[in-house]
CSV table of C-alpha atoms and ligand atoms in Angstrom, one decimal:
chain,number,residue,atom,x,y,z
A,26,MET,CA,-0.2,-18.9,-22.3
A,27,THR,CA,-3.0,-16.4,-21.7
A,28,THR,CA,-3.6,-13.6,-24.2
A,29,GLN,CA,-2.1,-11.2,-21.7
A,30,THR,CA,1.2,-13.0,-21.4
A,31,GLU,CA,1.2,-13.6,-25.2
A,32,MET,CA,0.9,-9.9,-25.9
A,33,PHE,CA,3.6,-9.1,-23.3
A,34,GLU,CA,5.9,-11.6,-25.0
A,35,ARG,CA,5.3,-9.9,-28.3
A,36,SER,CA,5.9,-6.4,-26.8
A,37,LYS,CA,9.1,-7.6,-25.2
A,38,GLN,CA,10.5,-8.3,-28.7
A,39,LEU,CA,9.8,-4.8,-29.8
A,40,VAL,CA,10.3,-2.4,-26.8
A,41,PRO,CA,12.7,-2.8,-23.9
A,42,GLY,CA,11.0,-4.8,-21.2
A,43,GLY,CA,7.8,-4.7,-23.2
A,44,VAL,CA,6.8,-1.3,-21.8
A,45,HIS,CA,7.1,2.4,-22.6
A,46,SER,CA,7.6,3.4,-19.0
A,47,PRO,CA,9.3,1.1,-16.5
A,48,VAL,CA,6.7,1.1,-13.7
A,49,ARG,CA,4.2,-0.6,-16.1
A,50,SER,CA,6.4,-3.7,-16.3
A,51,PHE,CA,5.1,-5.6,-13.2
A,52,LYS,CA,8.7,-6.1,-12.2
A,53,GLY,CA,9.1,-8.4,-9.2
A,54,LEU,CA,5.5,-9.6,-9.5
A,55,GLU,CA,4.3,-13.0,-10.6
A,56,SER,CA,1.6,-11.9,-13.0
A,57,THR,CA,2.3,-10.0,-16.2
A,58,PRO,CA,1.0,-6.6,-17.3
A,59,ARG,CA,-2.7,-6.3,-18.3
A,60,PHE,CA,-3.2,-4.8,-21.7
A,61,ILE,CA,-6.0,-2.3,-21.1
A,62,ALA,CA,-8.4,-2.0,-24.0
A,63,ARG,CA,-10.8,0.6,-22.5
A,64,GLY,CA,-11.9,2.4,-19.4
A,65,ASP,CA,-15.1,3.9,-18.0
A,66,GLY,CA,-15.6,5.7,-14.7
A,67,ALA,CA,-13.5,3.9,-12.1
A,68,LYS,CA,-13.1,0.8,-14.1
A,69,ILE,CA,-10.8,-0.6,-16.8
A,70,TRP,CA,-11.1,-3.6,-19.1
A,71,ASP,CA,-8.3,-5.7,-20.4
A,72,THR,CA,-8.2,-7.1,-23.9
A,73,ASP,CA,-9.8,-10.4,-22.6
A,74,GLY,CA,-12.8,-8.4,-21.3
A,75,LYS,CA,-11.9,-8.9,-17.6
A,76,ASP,CA,-12.7,-5.7,-15.6
A,77,TYR,CA,-10.9,-4.1,-12.7
A,78,ILE,CA,-11.7,-1.3,-10.3
A,79,ASP,CA,-8.8,1.0,-11.1
A,80,PHE,CA,-6.7,2.7,-8.3
A,81,CYS,CA,-3.9,3.6,-10.7
A,82,MET,CA,-5.9,6.0,-12.8
A,83,SER,CA,-3.1,6.6,-15.3
A,84,PHE,CA,-0.9,7.4,-12.2
A,85,GLY,CA,-3.0,10.5,-11.3
A,86,PRO,CA,-4.3,12.5,-14.3
A,87,LEU,CA,-7.9,11.0,-14.3
A,88,ILE,CA,-9.3,12.7,-11.2
A,89,LEU,CA,-12.8,12.6,-12.8
A,90,GLY,CA,-12.5,9.0,-13.8
A,91,HIS,CA,-12.1,7.4,-17.2
A,92,ARG,CA,-14.1,8.9,-20.1
A,93,ASN,CA,-15.9,11.6,-18.1
A,94,PRO,CA,-18.8,12.3,-20.5
A,95,GLY,CA,-18.4,16.1,-20.5
A,96,VAL,CA,-14.7,15.9,-21.2
A,97,GLU,CA,-15.3,13.3,-23.9
A,98,GLN,CA,-17.9,15.6,-25.6
A,99,GLU,CA,-15.5,18.5,-25.7
A,100,LEU,CA,-12.6,16.4,-27.0
A,101,LYS,CA,-14.9,15.1,-29.8
A,102,GLU,CA,-15.7,18.6,-30.8
A,103,ALA,CA,-12.1,19.7,-30.6
A,104,LEU,CA,-11.1,16.7,-32.8
A,105,GLU,CA,-13.4,18.0,-35.5
A,106,ARG,CA,-11.6,21.3,-35.6
A,107,GLY,CA,-8.0,20.0,-36.0
A,108,TRP,CA,-5.4,18.9,-33.6
A,109,SER,CA,-2.1,20.8,-34.1
A,110,TYR,CA,-1.1,24.1,-35.6
A,111,GLY,CA,2.3,25.1,-34.2
A,112,ALA,CA,0.8,28.6,-34.0
A,113,CYS,CA,-1.2,30.7,-31.5
A,114,GLU,CA,-4.7,29.3,-30.9
A,115,PRO,CA,-7.5,30.3,-28.5
A,116,TYR,CA,-7.6,27.0,-26.5
A,117,SER,CA,-4.4,27.5,-24.5
A,118,LEU,CA,-5.5,31.1,-23.9
A,119,GLN,CA,-8.8,29.9,-22.4
A,120,LEU,CA,-6.9,27.4,-20.2
A,121,LEU,CA,-4.4,30.1,-19.1
A,122,GLU,CA,-7.2,32.5,-18.2
A,123,PHE,CA,-9.1,29.9,-16.3
A,124,LEU,CA,-6.0,28.7,-14.3
A,125,LEU,CA,-4.4,32.0,-13.5
A,126,GLU,CA,-7.6,33.5,-12.2
A,127,ARG,CA,-7.6,30.5,-9.7
A,128,LEU,CA,-3.9,30.4,-8.8
A,129,PRO,CA,-3.3,33.8,-7.1
A,130,PHE,CA,0.3,32.9,-6.2
A,131,VAL,CA,1.5,33.0,-9.8
A,132,ASP,CA,1.1,35.5,-12.7
A,133,GLN,CA,2.1,33.5,-15.7
A,134,MET,CA,2.3,30.0,-16.9
A,135,ARG,CA,3.8,28.2,-19.9
A,136,PHE,CA,2.6,24.8,-21.2
A,137,VAL,CA,4.9,21.9,-22.1
A,138,ASN,CA,4.1,18.2,-22.8
A,139,SER,CA,5.0,16.4,-19.6
A,140,GLY,CA,5.9,16.8,-15.9
A,141,THR,CA,9.5,16.0,-16.8
A,142,GLU,CA,9.7,18.8,-19.3
A,143,ALA,CA,8.1,21.2,-16.8
A,144,VAL,CA,10.8,20.3,-14.2
A,145,MET,CA,13.6,20.5,-16.7
A,146,THR,CA,12.5,24.0,-17.7
A,147,ALA,CA,11.9,25.1,-14.1
A,148,LEU,CA,15.5,24.1,-13.2
A,149,ARG,CA,17.0,25.9,-16.1
A,150,LEU,CA,14.9,29.0,-15.3
A,151,ALA,CA,16.0,28.9,-11.6
A,152,ARG,CA,19.6,28.8,-12.8
A,153,GLY,CA,19.1,31.5,-15.3
A,154,VAL,CA,17.4,33.8,-12.8
A,155,THR,CA,20.0,33.3,-10.0
A,156,GLY,CA,23.1,32.8,-12.0
A,157,LYS,CA,23.9,29.8,-9.7
A,158,SER,CA,24.2,26.2,-10.7
A,159,LYS,CA,23.5,23.8,-7.7
A,160,ILE,CA,20.1,22.4,-6.9
A,161,ILE,CA,19.0,20.8,-3.6
A,162,LYS,CA,16.8,17.7,-4.1
A,163,PHE,CA,15.4,15.4,-1.5
A,164,ASN,CA,15.8,11.7,-1.3
A,165,GLY,CA,12.4,10.1,-2.1
A,166,CYS,CA,11.1,13.0,-4.2
A,167,TYR,CA,10.7,12.2,-7.9
A,168,HIS,CA,10.9,15.0,-10.4
A,169,GLY,CA,10.8,13.1,-13.7
A,170,HIS,CA,13.6,11.6,-15.8
A,171,VAL,CA,15.7,14.8,-16.1
A,172,ASP,CA,19.4,14.0,-16.0
A,173,SER,CA,20.1,16.2,-13.0
A,174,MET,CA,17.2,14.7,-11.0
A,175,LEU,CA,18.3,11.1,-11.5
A,176,ILE,CA,20.6,11.5,-8.6
A,177,LYS,CA,20.8,9.6,-5.3
A,178,ALA,CA,22.8,10.1,-2.1
A,179,GLY,CA,26.4,8.9,-2.6
A,180,SER,CA,27.8,6.0,-0.8
A,181,GLY,CA,30.9,7.9,0.2
A,182,LEU,CA,31.2,11.1,2.3
A,183,ALA,CA,28.0,12.7,3.7
A,184,GLY,CA,26.5,15.1,1.2
A,185,THR,CA,28.0,13.4,-1.9
A,186,ALA,CA,25.7,12.4,-4.7
A,187,GLU,CA,25.9,10.0,-7.6
A,188,ALA,CA,23.7,9.3,-10.6
A,189,SER,CA,20.9,6.8,-10.1
A,190,SER,CA,20.9,6.0,-13.8
A,191,ALA,CA,23.7,5.2,-16.3
A,192,GLY,CA,24.3,7.9,-18.8
A,193,VAL,CA,24.1,10.9,-16.4
A,194,PRO,CA,27.4,12.8,-16.7
A,195,LYS,CA,29.5,13.1,-13.5
A,196,GLY,CA,29.5,16.9,-13.8
A,197,THR,CA,25.7,16.9,-13.8
A,198,ALA,CA,25.5,14.7,-10.7
A,199,GLU,CA,27.9,17.2,-9.0
A,200,ASP,CA,25.4,20.0,-9.3
A,201,THR,CA,22.7,18.2,-7.5
A,202,LEU,CA,22.8,18.1,-3.7
A,203,ILE,CA,20.8,15.3,-2.1
A,204,LEU,CA,19.3,15.6,1.4
A,205,GLU,CA,16.8,13.6,3.5
A,206,LEU,CA,13.4,15.1,3.9
A,207,GLY,CA,12.3,16.6,7.2
A,208,ASP,CA,15.5,18.1,8.6
A,209,LEU,CA,15.9,21.9,8.3
A,210,GLU,CA,19.2,21.9,10.0
A,211,GLU,CA,20.6,19.8,7.2
A,212,VAL,CA,19.3,22.2,4.7
A,213,LYS,CA,20.9,25.2,6.5
A,214,ALA,CA,24.2,23.3,6.7
A,215,CYS,CA,24.1,22.6,3.0
A,216,PHE,CA,23.6,26.3,2.2
A,217,ASN,CA,26.6,27.1,4.5
A,218,ASP,CA,28.7,24.4,2.7
A,219,HIS,CA,27.9,25.8,-0.7
A,220,LYS,CA,27.7,29.5,-0.2
A,221,ASP,CA,26.3,31.4,-3.1
A,222,GLN,CA,26.2,28.3,-5.3
A,223,ILE,CA,22.7,27.1,-4.8
A,224,ALA,CA,20.1,28.2,-7.4
A,225,ALA,CA,17.1,26.4,-5.9
A,226,ILE,CA,15.5,23.8,-3.7
A,227,ILE,CA,13.1,21.5,-5.6
A,228,VAL,CA,10.6,19.6,-3.5
A,229,GLU,CA,7.4,17.7,-3.9
A,230,PRO,CA,5.5,19.5,-1.1
A,231,LEU,CA,3.5,16.3,-0.8
A,232,PRO,CA,6.0,13.6,-1.7
A,233,ALA,CA,3.9,10.9,-3.4
A,234,ASN,CA,6.2,9.1,-5.8
A,235,ASN,CA,8.1,7.0,-3.4
A,236,GLY,CA,5.5,6.1,-0.9
A,237,LEU,CA,3.4,8.9,0.5
A,238,LEU,CA,5.8,10.9,2.7
A,239,ILE,CA,3.7,13.6,4.3
A,240,GLN,CA,5.7,16.6,5.5
A,241,GLU,CA,5.0,19.1,8.3
A,242,GLN,CA,3.8,22.5,7.4
A,243,SER,CA,6.6,24.0,9.5
A,244,TYR,CA,9.2,22.1,7.4
A,245,LEU,CA,7.9,23.5,4.2
A,246,GLU,CA,7.8,27.0,5.8
A,247,GLY,CA,11.4,26.5,6.8
A,248,LEU,CA,12.4,25.7,3.2
A,249,ARG,CA,10.7,28.9,2.2
A,250,GLU,CA,12.6,31.0,4.8
A,251,ILE,CA,16.0,29.4,4.1
A,252,THR,CA,15.8,29.9,0.3
A,253,LYS,CA,14.7,33.5,0.8
A,254,ALA,CA,17.5,34.2,3.2
A,255,ASN,CA,20.1,32.7,0.8
A,256,GLY,CA,19.0,34.2,-2.5
A,257,ALA,CA,17.8,30.8,-3.8
A,258,LEU,CA,14.5,29.9,-5.4
A,259,LEU,CA,11.9,27.4,-4.0
A,260,ILE,CA,10.4,25.1,-6.6
A,261,PHE,CA,7.3,23.2,-5.7
A,262,ASP,CA,6.9,20.2,-7.9
A,263,GLU,CA,3.1,19.8,-7.9
A,264,VAL,CA,2.9,17.4,-10.8
A,265,ILE,CA,0.9,15.0,-8.5
A,266,SER,CA,-0.4,17.4,-5.7
A,267,GLY,CA,-1.5,20.2,-8.0
A,268,PHE,CA,-5.3,20.1,-8.6
A,269,ARG,CA,-5.5,17.1,-6.3
A,270,VAL,CA,-5.1,18.1,-2.7
A,271,ALA,CA,-6.9,21.4,-3.6
A,272,PHE,CA,-7.3,23.2,-6.9
A,273,GLY,CA,-4.1,25.3,-6.1
A,274,GLY,CA,-2.3,22.2,-4.8
A,275,MET,CA,0.0,22.4,-1.8
A,276,ALA,CA,0.7,26.1,-2.4
A,277,GLU,CA,-2.9,26.8,-1.8
A,278,LYS,CA,-3.3,24.3,1.1
A,279,THR,CA,-0.2,25.5,3.0
A,280,GLY,CA,-0.4,29.1,2.1
A,281,ILE,CA,3.3,29.0,1.2
A,282,THR,CA,4.2,30.8,-2.0
A,283,PRO,CA,6.9,29.0,-4.0
A,284,ASP,CA,8.9,30.9,-6.6
A,285,ILE,CA,8.2,28.4,-9.4
A,286,VAL,CA,5.5,25.7,-9.5
A,287,THR,CA,5.5,22.8,-11.9
A,288,TYR,CA,2.3,21.0,-12.9
A,289,GLY,CA,1.5,17.9,-14.9
A,290,LYS,CA,-0.9,14.9,-14.7
A,291,ILE,CA,-4.4,16.4,-13.8
A,292,ILE,CA,-3.7,19.6,-15.7
A,293,GLY,CA,-4.1,17.7,-19.0
A,294,GLY,CA,-6.9,15.4,-17.7
A,295,GLY,CA,-5.2,12.4,-19.3
A,296,LEU,CA,-3.7,14.1,-22.3
A,297,PRO,CA,-0.1,15.0,-22.3
A,298,VAL,CA,0.3,18.4,-20.7
A,299,GLY,CA,2.8,19.9,-18.2
A,300,ALA,CA,3.3,23.5,-17.1
A,301,LEU,CA,5.5,25.8,-15.1
A,302,ALA,CA,4.2,28.9,-13.5
A,303,ALA,CA,5.7,31.8,-11.5
A,304,LYS,CA,5.5,35.5,-10.9
A,305,LYS,CA,6.1,37.7,-13.9
A,306,GLU,CA,9.6,38.8,-12.8
A,307,ILE,CA,10.7,35.2,-13.0
A,308,MET,CA,8.7,34.2,-16.1
A,309,ASN,CA,10.2,37.2,-17.9
A,310,HIS,CA,13.5,35.3,-18.1
A,311,LEU,CA,12.0,32.8,-20.5
A,312,ALA,CA,12.5,33.1,-24.3
A,313,PRO,CA,11.4,34.9,-26.4
A,314,ILE,CA,11.6,37.9,-24.0
A,315,GLY,CA,14.3,36.5,-21.7
A,316,ASN,CA,17.5,34.6,-22.3
A,317,VAL,CA,16.4,31.2,-20.8
A,318,TYR,CA,15.6,29.1,-23.8
A,319,GLN,CA,12.6,26.7,-24.0
A,320,ALA,CA,10.4,25.6,-26.8
A,321,GLY,CA,8.1,22.8,-28.0
A,322,THR,CA,6.6,21.7,-31.4
A,323,LEU,CA,3.5,20.2,-29.7
A,324,SER,CA,3.4,22.5,-26.7
A,325,ALA,CA,-0.1,23.7,-25.8
A,326,ASN,CA,-1.5,21.1,-28.2
A,327,PRO,CA,-5.2,22.2,-28.8
A,328,LEU,CA,-6.7,18.8,-28.1
A,329,ALA,CA,-4.7,18.6,-24.8
A,330,MET,CA,-5.7,22.1,-23.8
A,331,VAL,CA,-9.4,21.4,-24.4
A,332,GLY,CA,-9.1,18.1,-22.4
A,333,GLY,CA,-7.3,19.9,-19.6
A,334,LEU,CA,-9.9,22.7,-19.3
A,335,ALA,CA,-12.9,20.4,-19.6
A,336,THR,CA,-11.4,18.4,-16.7
A,337,LEU,CA,-10.3,21.3,-14.5
A,338,ARG,CA,-13.7,23.0,-14.8
A,339,ASN,CA,-15.2,20.1,-12.8
A,340,LEU,CA,-12.9,20.6,-9.9
A,341,THR,CA,-15.1,22.7,-7.6
A,342,PRO,CA,-14.7,22.7,-3.8
A,343,GLU,CA,-17.7,20.4,-3.6
A,344,SER,CA,-16.0,17.9,-5.9
A,345,TYR,CA,-12.9,17.9,-3.8
A,346,LYS,CA,-15.1,17.1,-0.8
A,347,LYS,CA,-16.8,14.3,-2.6
A,348,ILE,CA,-13.5,12.8,-3.9
A,349,GLU,CA,-12.1,12.8,-0.3
A,350,GLU,CA,-15.3,11.2,1.0
A,351,ASN,CA,-14.9,8.5,-1.7
A,352,THR,CA,-11.3,8.0,-0.7
A,353,LYS,CA,-12.1,7.7,3.1
A,354,ALA,CA,-14.8,5.1,2.4
A,355,ILE,CA,-12.5,3.1,0.2
A,356,VAL,CA,-9.6,3.2,2.7
A,357,ALA,CA,-12.0,2.0,5.4
A,358,LEU,CA,-13.0,-1.0,3.2
A,359,PHE,CA,-9.4,-1.8,2.5
A,360,ARG,CA,-8.6,-1.5,6.2
A,361,LYS,CA,-11.4,-3.9,7.2
A,362,TRP,CA,-10.3,-6.4,4.5
A,363,LEU,CA,-6.6,-6.2,5.4
A,364,ASP,CA,-7.5,-7.0,9.0
A,365,GLU,CA,-9.7,-9.9,8.1
A,366,TYR,CA,-8.3,-11.5,5.0
A,367,ASN,CA,-6.9,-15.1,5.3
A,368,ASP,CA,-6.6,-15.0,9.1
A,369,GLY,CA,-4.9,-11.7,9.1
A,370,GLN,CA,-2.2,-12.3,6.5
A,371,PHE,CA,-2.1,-8.6,5.7
A,372,LYS,CA,-3.1,-7.2,9.0
A,373,GLU,CA,0.2,-5.5,9.7
A,374,THR,CA,-0.3,-3.3,6.6
A,375,LYS,CA,-1.1,0.3,7.4
A,376,ILE,CA,-2.8,2.7,5.0
A,377,VAL,CA,-1.5,6.3,4.8
A,378,GLN,CA,-4.1,8.6,3.3
A,379,GLU,CA,-4.0,12.3,2.2
A,380,ALA,CA,-6.7,13.9,0.1
A,381,SER,CA,-7.5,11.3,-2.6
A,382,LEU,CA,-4.2,9.5,-2.3
A,383,PHE,CA,-3.4,6.4,-0.3
A,384,TRP,CA,-0.4,4.2,0.3
A,385,MET,CA,-0.1,0.8,1.9
A,386,VAL,CA,3.0,0.2,4.0
A,387,THR,CA,3.9,-2.2,6.9
A,388,LYS,CA,5.2,0.5,9.2
A,389,ASP,CA,3.9,3.6,11.1
A,390,ASN,CA,5.2,7.1,10.8
A,391,VAL,CA,7.1,6.8,7.5
A,392,HIS,CA,8.0,10.4,6.4
A,393,ARG,CA,11.4,9.9,4.9
A,394,ALA,CA,12.6,7.6,2.1
A,395,CYS,CA,15.2,6.1,4.5
A,396,ASP,CA,12.4,4.9,6.8
A,397,ILE,CA,10.6,2.9,4.2
A,398,PRO,CA,10.9,-0.8,5.2
A,399,ALA,CA,13.4,-2.6,2.9
A,400,ASP,CA,10.9,-5.5,2.4
A,401,LEU,CA,8.2,-3.2,0.9
A,402,GLY,CA,8.4,-4.9,-2.5
A,403,SER,CA,8.2,-8.5,-1.2
A,404,LYS,CA,5.3,-7.6,1.2
A,405,PHE,CA,3.5,-5.8,-1.6
A,406,ALA,CA,3.7,-8.6,-4.2
A,407,PRO,CA,1.2,-11.1,-2.6
A,408,LEU,CA,-1.1,-8.2,-1.7
A,409,PHE,CA,-1.1,-6.9,-5.3
A,410,GLU,CA,-1.7,-10.4,-6.7
A,411,THR,CA,-4.6,-11.1,-4.4
A,412,LEU,CA,-6.3,-7.9,-5.3
A,413,LEU,CA,-5.7,-8.3,-9.0
A,414,ALA,CA,-7.3,-11.7,-8.9
A,415,LYS,CA,-10.3,-10.1,-7.3
A,416,GLY,CA,-10.6,-7.5,-10.1
A,417,ILE,CA,-8.9,-4.7,-8.1
A,418,TYR,CA,-6.1,-2.9,-9.9
A,419,LEU,CA,-3.4,-1.1,-7.9
A,420,ALA,CA,-0.4,0.5,-9.5
A,421,PRO,CA,2.0,-2.5,-10.0
A,422,ASN,CA,4.7,-1.3,-7.5
A,423,GLY,CA,4.6,-0.9,-3.8
A,424,TYR,CA,6.3,2.5,-3.9
A,425,GLU,CA,3.4,3.9,-5.9
A,426,VAL,CA,0.4,5.5,-4.2
A,427,GLY,CA,-3.2,4.7,-5.0
A,428,PHE,CA,-5.4,7.3,-6.7
A,429,CYS,CA,-9.1,7.8,-6.1
A,430,SER,CA,-11.4,9.9,-8.3
A,431,LEU,CA,-14.8,11.4,-8.5
A,432,ALA,CA,-15.9,8.2,-10.2
A,433,HIS,CA,-15.0,6.0,-7.2
A,434,ASP,CA,-18.5,6.7,-6.0
A,435,HIS,CA,-21.0,4.8,-3.8
A,436,ASP,CA,-21.8,2.2,-6.4
A,437,ILE,CA,-18.1,1.5,-6.9
A,438,GLN,CA,-17.6,1.3,-3.2
A,439,LYS,CA,-20.3,-1.3,-3.0
A,440,GLU,CA,-18.7,-3.2,-5.8
A,441,LEU,CA,-15.3,-3.0,-4.1
A,442,GLU,CA,-16.8,-4.4,-1.0
A,443,ARG,CA,-18.3,-7.3,-2.9
A,444,ARG,CA,-15.0,-8.0,-4.7
A,445,LEU,CA,-12.9,-7.7,-1.5
A,446,PHE,CA,-15.1,-10.0,0.6
A,447,ALA,CA,-16.3,-12.4,-2.1
B,522,PLP,C1,4.8,12.3,-12.5
B,522,PLP,C2,5.8,13.3,-12.0
B,522,PLP,C3,6.8,13.9,-12.7
B,522,PLP,C4,7.1,13.5,-14.1
B,522,PLP,O1,6.0,13.8,-15.0
B,522,PLP,P1,5.9,13.0,-16.4
B,522,PLP,O2,4.7,13.6,-17.0
B,522,PLP,O3,5.8,11.5,-16.1
B,522,PLP,O4,7.2,13.3,-17.1
B,522,PLP,C5,7.5,14.9,-12.1
B,522,PLP,N1,7.3,15.3,-10.8
B,522,PLP,C6,6.4,14.7,-10.1
B,522,PLP,C7,6.2,15.2,-8.7
B,522,PLP,C8,5.6,13.7,-10.6
B,522,PLP,O5,4.6,13.1,-9.8
């Protein structure tokens, strides 16, 4: 047994599946999870000292790379001041001022501890504001592990939905309406079928949790028009796309103003932060001034606020350009390798890329969850294992996207090339 499998065996005795989040479990793969001891720049080291070029990057938050020196310095200083008060402090105020000056489509923001919490609050707020209870969610969009978002299309009549997890009450499932992405007529029909009952549409404007399902601008504009016409709110879940495709995420990139935006991942730079933001008229509904309740003992944790601000300060237009250049170079290297490796074993694999995200899939033009090839997992496994053995770490699941960062620079690209073609 290697030390990696030995630690995984020990973990499995103590936590279900040996992991604290299912996607870390290497399910369906031959190898077992690596126990990561440290990271630096674009690399991580397991507890045996083996290093990997990291394309998981904590599933998105580390847009500057691991242990960015400026962020590390500010975190060290913050640590020396104390790390939780349960009271007002200046650090969240600094982060709010920094963010709201740069996100002109919202007036106010509240910090929570995760993307899931941000979504949970956004949904409650949408229902509180509209007085309606149903939410439209799209198949293939992930919004965290909120009960009402763990819903899939039902196997029965069209438009029916059922829980995708045990433990979600039937009544909760009934308030979530599941549609396929990309079809505005379906959305209109759904509003007709549920007149005056729909509080909001929630959408990942760049769906990146179940493959990378890029949507048309006109489709997102259509969602904006339909919600407006029906007295429903539009929620952009920008937990991945926020601060990644542009500082202001897809709201900035598309010029579409959602009613509520949720953030997570990059906003905390690798510390646990989520947030929801909206115009004042909507945010006014939140407690303590409004009657939509929401709270958190560790919300706006000062260490996390400092980590977030130190990270976000680095995200200038130039850095986005650089990260995208890094990504294009890396995708080109993977492309060449996929074509050539082992007499073309992986040559049918395509790479979809958007900003600093990429996704490998064996089919062209995949924009809806129902178009993802059913054998994605079995095609991904040998690809993943081959790369892992070369010291290249992808997220251990074919439905997850790859993340590049500012640290995936020229030197790392050279190293990637050496590792791929060694
Ligand atoms: C990651 C993610 C979430 C959940 O965030 P957690 O911090 O994991 O709770 C929600 N929505 C989207 C779009 C995400 O990418």
